[in-house]
């Protein structure tokens, strides 16, 4: 099992996010439990390219302070919504024969959705802890509606196992490494 933290970059972790306080608290807890239980944490960061604030070398590109990668924790850079397209993540997980991925991060209706669906197509079991992904309002839905649509309807029992944070943490603690 690995914990995949997607796009939790300084530019994206902001007050516009749905349920920001719980989102930050839950991501911090997942990272802490993973580290204490020797579960590998893999970070994905999005690079929009030159001329944007979400590109290498810009402050907004860096991982949010409360979630920073430590030591040898892997960081893969992506240029598309899916964490699997052109990043090396797919090959890395296959080489490790890893099948189970806890998915958390940003944004529910964009990169988290693409990562969950692409992970499904590649045969991975995805676990989505409640309130460990978030998004902002878009032109079709407010952020709360987007969160609920994907977590409670779109992914659940189709593409991922959407369960409580407590259930995920209990699973993480029960693994023998």
CSV table of C-alpha atoms in Angstrom, one decimal:
chain,number,residue,atom,x,y,z
A,1,UNK,CA,0.0,0.0,0.0
A,2,UNK,CA,1.2,3.5,-0.8
A,3,UNK,CA,-0.2,6.9,0.1
A,4,UNK,CA,-0.4,9.2,-3.0
A,5,UNK,CA,-0.6,12.9,-2.2
A,6,UNK,CA,-1.6,14.8,-5.4
A,7,UNK,CA,-1.1,18.5,-6.1
A,8,UNK,CA,-1.0,19.8,-2.6
A,9,UNK,CA,1.0,22.8,-3.7
A,10,UNK,CA,1.2,26.2,-2.1
A,11,UNK,CA,-0.7,27.9,-5.0
A,12,UNK,CA,-3.6,25.4,-4.7
A,13,UNK,CA,-4.0,25.0,-1.0
A,14,UNK,CA,-6.0,28.2,-0.3
A,15,UNK,CA,-9.1,29.5,1.3
A,16,UNK,CA,-11.2,28.8,-1.8
A,17,UNK,CA,-11.1,25.0,-1.1
A,18,UNK,CA,-14.1,23.2,0.2
A,19,UNK,CA,-13.7,22.3,3.9
A,20,UNK,CA,-10.1,23.6,4.0
A,21,UNK,CA,-9.6,23.1,7.7
A,22,UNK,CA,-10.6,19.4,7.7
A,23,UNK,CA,-8.8,18.8,4.4
A,24,UNK,CA,-5.5,20.1,5.9
A,25,UNK,CA,-6.0,18.2,9.2
A,26,UNK,CA,-6.8,14.9,7.4
A,27,UNK,CA,-3.9,15.1,5.0
A,28,UNK,CA,-1.5,15.8,7.8
A,29,UNK,CA,-2.9,12.8,9.8
A,30,UNK,CA,-2.6,10.5,6.8
A,31,UNK,CA,1.0,11.5,6.2
A,32,UNK,CA,1.8,11.1,9.9
A,33,UNK,CA,0.2,7.6,10.1
A,34,UNK,CA,1.9,6.5,6.9
A,35,UNK,CA,5.3,7.6,8.2
A,36,UNK,CA,4.8,5.9,11.6
A,37,UNK,CA,3.7,2.7,9.9
A,38,UNK,CA,6.3,2.6,7.1
A,39,UNK,CA,3.8,3.1,4.3
A,40,UNK,CA,5.5,4.8,1.4
A,41,UNK,CA,4.3,8.3,0.6
A,42,UNK,CA,4.5,9.4,-3.0
A,43,UNK,CA,3.9,13.0,-3.9
A,44,UNK,CA,2.6,14.3,-7.3
A,45,UNK,CA,3.1,17.9,-8.2
A,46,UNK,CA,1.6,19.7,-11.2
A,47,UNK,CA,3.7,21.8,-13.6
A,48,UNK,CA,1.6,24.1,-15.8
A,49,UNK,CA,4.7,25.3,-17.6
A,50,UNK,CA,6.7,28.5,-18.1
A,51,UNK,CA,5.0,31.7,-17.5
A,52,UNK,CA,2.7,30.4,-14.8
A,53,UNK,CA,2.9,30.4,-11.0
A,54,UNK,CA,2.5,26.6,-11.0
A,55,UNK,CA,5.9,25.8,-12.5
A,56,UNK,CA,9.3,24.7,-11.2
A,57,UNK,CA,11.1,27.6,-9.5
A,58,UNK,CA,8.0,29.4,-8.5
A,59,UNK,CA,6.8,29.5,-4.8
A,60,UNK,CA,3.3,28.3,-5.8
A,61,UNK,CA,4.8,25.1,-7.3
A,62,UNK,CA,6.3,24.0,-3.9
A,63,UNK,CA,4.5,21.5,-1.7
A,64,UNK,CA,2.4,23.1,1.0
A,65,UNK,CA,4.4,23.5,4.2
A,66,UNK,CA,2.4,21.2,6.4
A,67,UNK,CA,2.7,18.3,3.8
A,68,UNK,CA,6.3,18.6,2.7
A,69,UNK,CA,8.1,15.5,1.5
A,70,UNK,CA,10.9,14.2,3.8
A,71,UNK,CA,14.1,12.4,3.0
A,72,UNK,CA,13.7,9.8,0.3
A,73,UNK,CA,10.0,10.3,-0.2
A,74,UNK,CA,9.4,10.3,-4.0
A,75,UNK,CA,8.1,13.3,-5.9
A,76,UNK,CA,6.8,12.9,-9.4
A,77,UNK,CA,6.1,15.9,-11.6
A,78,UNK,CA,3.1,15.8,-14.0
A,79,UNK,CA,1.9,18.0,-16.9
A,80,UNK,CA,-1.5,16.4,-17.3
A,81,UNK,CA,-4.4,15.8,-14.9
A,82,UNK,CA,-3.6,12.1,-14.4
A,83,UNK,CA,-0.7,11.2,-12.0
A,84,UNK,CA,0.0,8.3,-14.3
A,85,UNK,CA,0.5,10.0,-17.7
A,86,UNK,CA,4.2,10.6,-18.4
A,87,UNK,CA,5.4,10.8,-14.8
A,88,UNK,CA,7.1,7.4,-14.3
A,89,UNK,CA,4.6,6.6,-11.5
A,90,UNK,CA,2.9,3.8,-13.3
A,91,UNK,CA,6.3,2.1,-14.1
A,92,UNK,CA,7.5,2.7,-10.5
A,93,UNK,CA,4.4,1.1,-9.0
A,94,UNK,CA,4.4,-1.9,-11.4
A,95,UNK,CA,8.1,-2.5,-10.7
A,96,UNK,CA,7.3,-2.6,-6.9
A,97,UNK,CA,4.3,-4.9,-7.7
A,98,UNK,CA,2.1,-2.4,-5.7
A,99,UNK,CA,-1.6,-2.6,-6.2
A,100,UNK,CA,-3.2,-0.6,-3.4
A,101,UNK,CA,-3.1,3.2,-3.5
A,102,UNK,CA,-4.6,5.6,-1.0
A,103,UNK,CA,-5.4,8.7,-3.0
A,104,UNK,CA,-5.6,12.2,-1.4
A,105,UNK,CA,-5.1,15.8,-2.5
A,106,UNK,CA,-6.3,18.3,-5.1
A,107,UNK,CA,-8.5,18.9,-6.9
A,108,UNK,CA,-11.4,16.6,-6.6
A,109,UNK,CA,-13.0,17.3,-10.0
A,110,UNK,CA,-9.8,17.5,-12.0
A,111,UNK,CA,-6.6,15.7,-11.1
A,112,UNK,CA,-8.0,13.5,-8.3
A,113,UNK,CA,-10.8,12.3,-10.7
A,114,UNK,CA,-8.3,11.7,-13.5
A,115,UNK,CA,-5.9,9.8,-11.3
A,116,UNK,CA,-8.6,7.6,-9.8
A,117,UNK,CA,-10.1,6.7,-13.1
A,118,UNK,CA,-6.7,6.1,-14.8
A,119,UNK,CA,-5.6,4.1,-11.8
A,120,UNK,CA,-8.7,2.0,-12.2
A,121,UNK,CA,-7.9,1.4,-15.9
A,122,UNK,CA,-4.3,0.3,-14.9
A,123,UNK,CA,-5.7,-2.3,-12.4
A,124,UNK,CA,-4.9,-0.5,-9.1
A,125,UNK,CA,-7.1,-0.7,-6.0
A,126,UNK,CA,-7.8,2.9,-5.0
A,127,UNK,CA,-8.8,3.9,-1.5
A,128,UNK,CA,-10.3,7.4,-1.1
A,129,UNK,CA,-10.4,8.6,2.6
A,130,UNK,CA,-13.3,11.0,3.3
A,131,UNK,CA,-12.5,14.7,3.4
A,132,UNK,CA,-8.9,14.1,2.2
A,133,UNK,CA,-9.5,15.7,-1.2
A,134,UNK,CA,-11.0,19.0,-2.0
A,135,UNK,CA,-11.7,21.5,-4.8
A,136,UNK,CA,-12.9,25.0,-5.5
A,137,UNK,CA,-16.2,26.2,-7.1
A,138,UNK,CA,-16.4,25.8,-10.9
A,139,UNK,CA,-18.9,27.2,-13.4
A,140,UNK,CA,-21.2,24.1,-13.0
A,141,UNK,CA,-21.1,23.2,-9.3
A,142,UNK,CA,-20.0,24.7,-6.1
A,143,UNK,CA,-17.1,23.0,-4.3
A,144,UNK,CA,-19.2,21.1,-1.8
A,145,UNK,CA,-21.4,19.7,-4.6
A,146,UNK,CA,-18.3,18.7,-6.6
A,147,UNK,CA,-16.8,17.0,-3.6
A,148,UNK,CA,-20.0,15.1,-2.9
A,149,UNK,CA,-20.7,14.2,-6.5
A,150,UNK,CA,-17.3,12.5,-7.0
A,151,UNK,CA,-16.8,11.0,-3.5
A,152,UNK,CA,-20.4,9.8,-2.9
A,153,UNK,CA,-21.6,9.1,-6.4
A,154,UNK,CA,-19.0,8.9,-9.2
A,155,UNK,CA,-16.2,6.9,-7.6
A,156,UNK,CA,-17.8,5.0,-4.9
A,157,UNK,CA,-18.3,1.3,-5.8
A,158,UNK,CA,-17.2,2.0,-9.3
A,159,UNK,CA,-13.6,3.3,-9.5
A,160,UNK,CA,-12.5,3.3,-5.8
A,161,UNK,CA,-13.3,2.4,-2.3
A,162,UNK,CA,-14.5,5.6,-0.7
A,163,UNK,CA,-14.4,5.1,3.1
A,164,UNK,CA,-14.1,7.1,6.2
A,165,UNK,CA,-10.7,8.5,7.3
A,166,UNK,CA,-10.9,6.3,10.4
A,167,UNK,CA,-11.3,3.2,8.3
A,168,UNK,CA,-8.3,4.1,6.2
A,169,UNK,CA,-6.2,4.9,9.2
A,170,UNK,CA,-7.2,1.6,10.9
A,171,UNK,CA,-6.2,-0.2,7.7
A,172,UNK,CA,-2.8,1.6,7.6
A,173,UNK,CA,-2.1,0.7,11.2
A,174,UNK,CA,-3.0,-2.9,10.7
A,175,UNK,CA,-0.4,-3.5,7.9
A,176,UNK,CA,2.7,-5.4,9.0
A,177,UNK,CA,5.8,-4.1,7.3
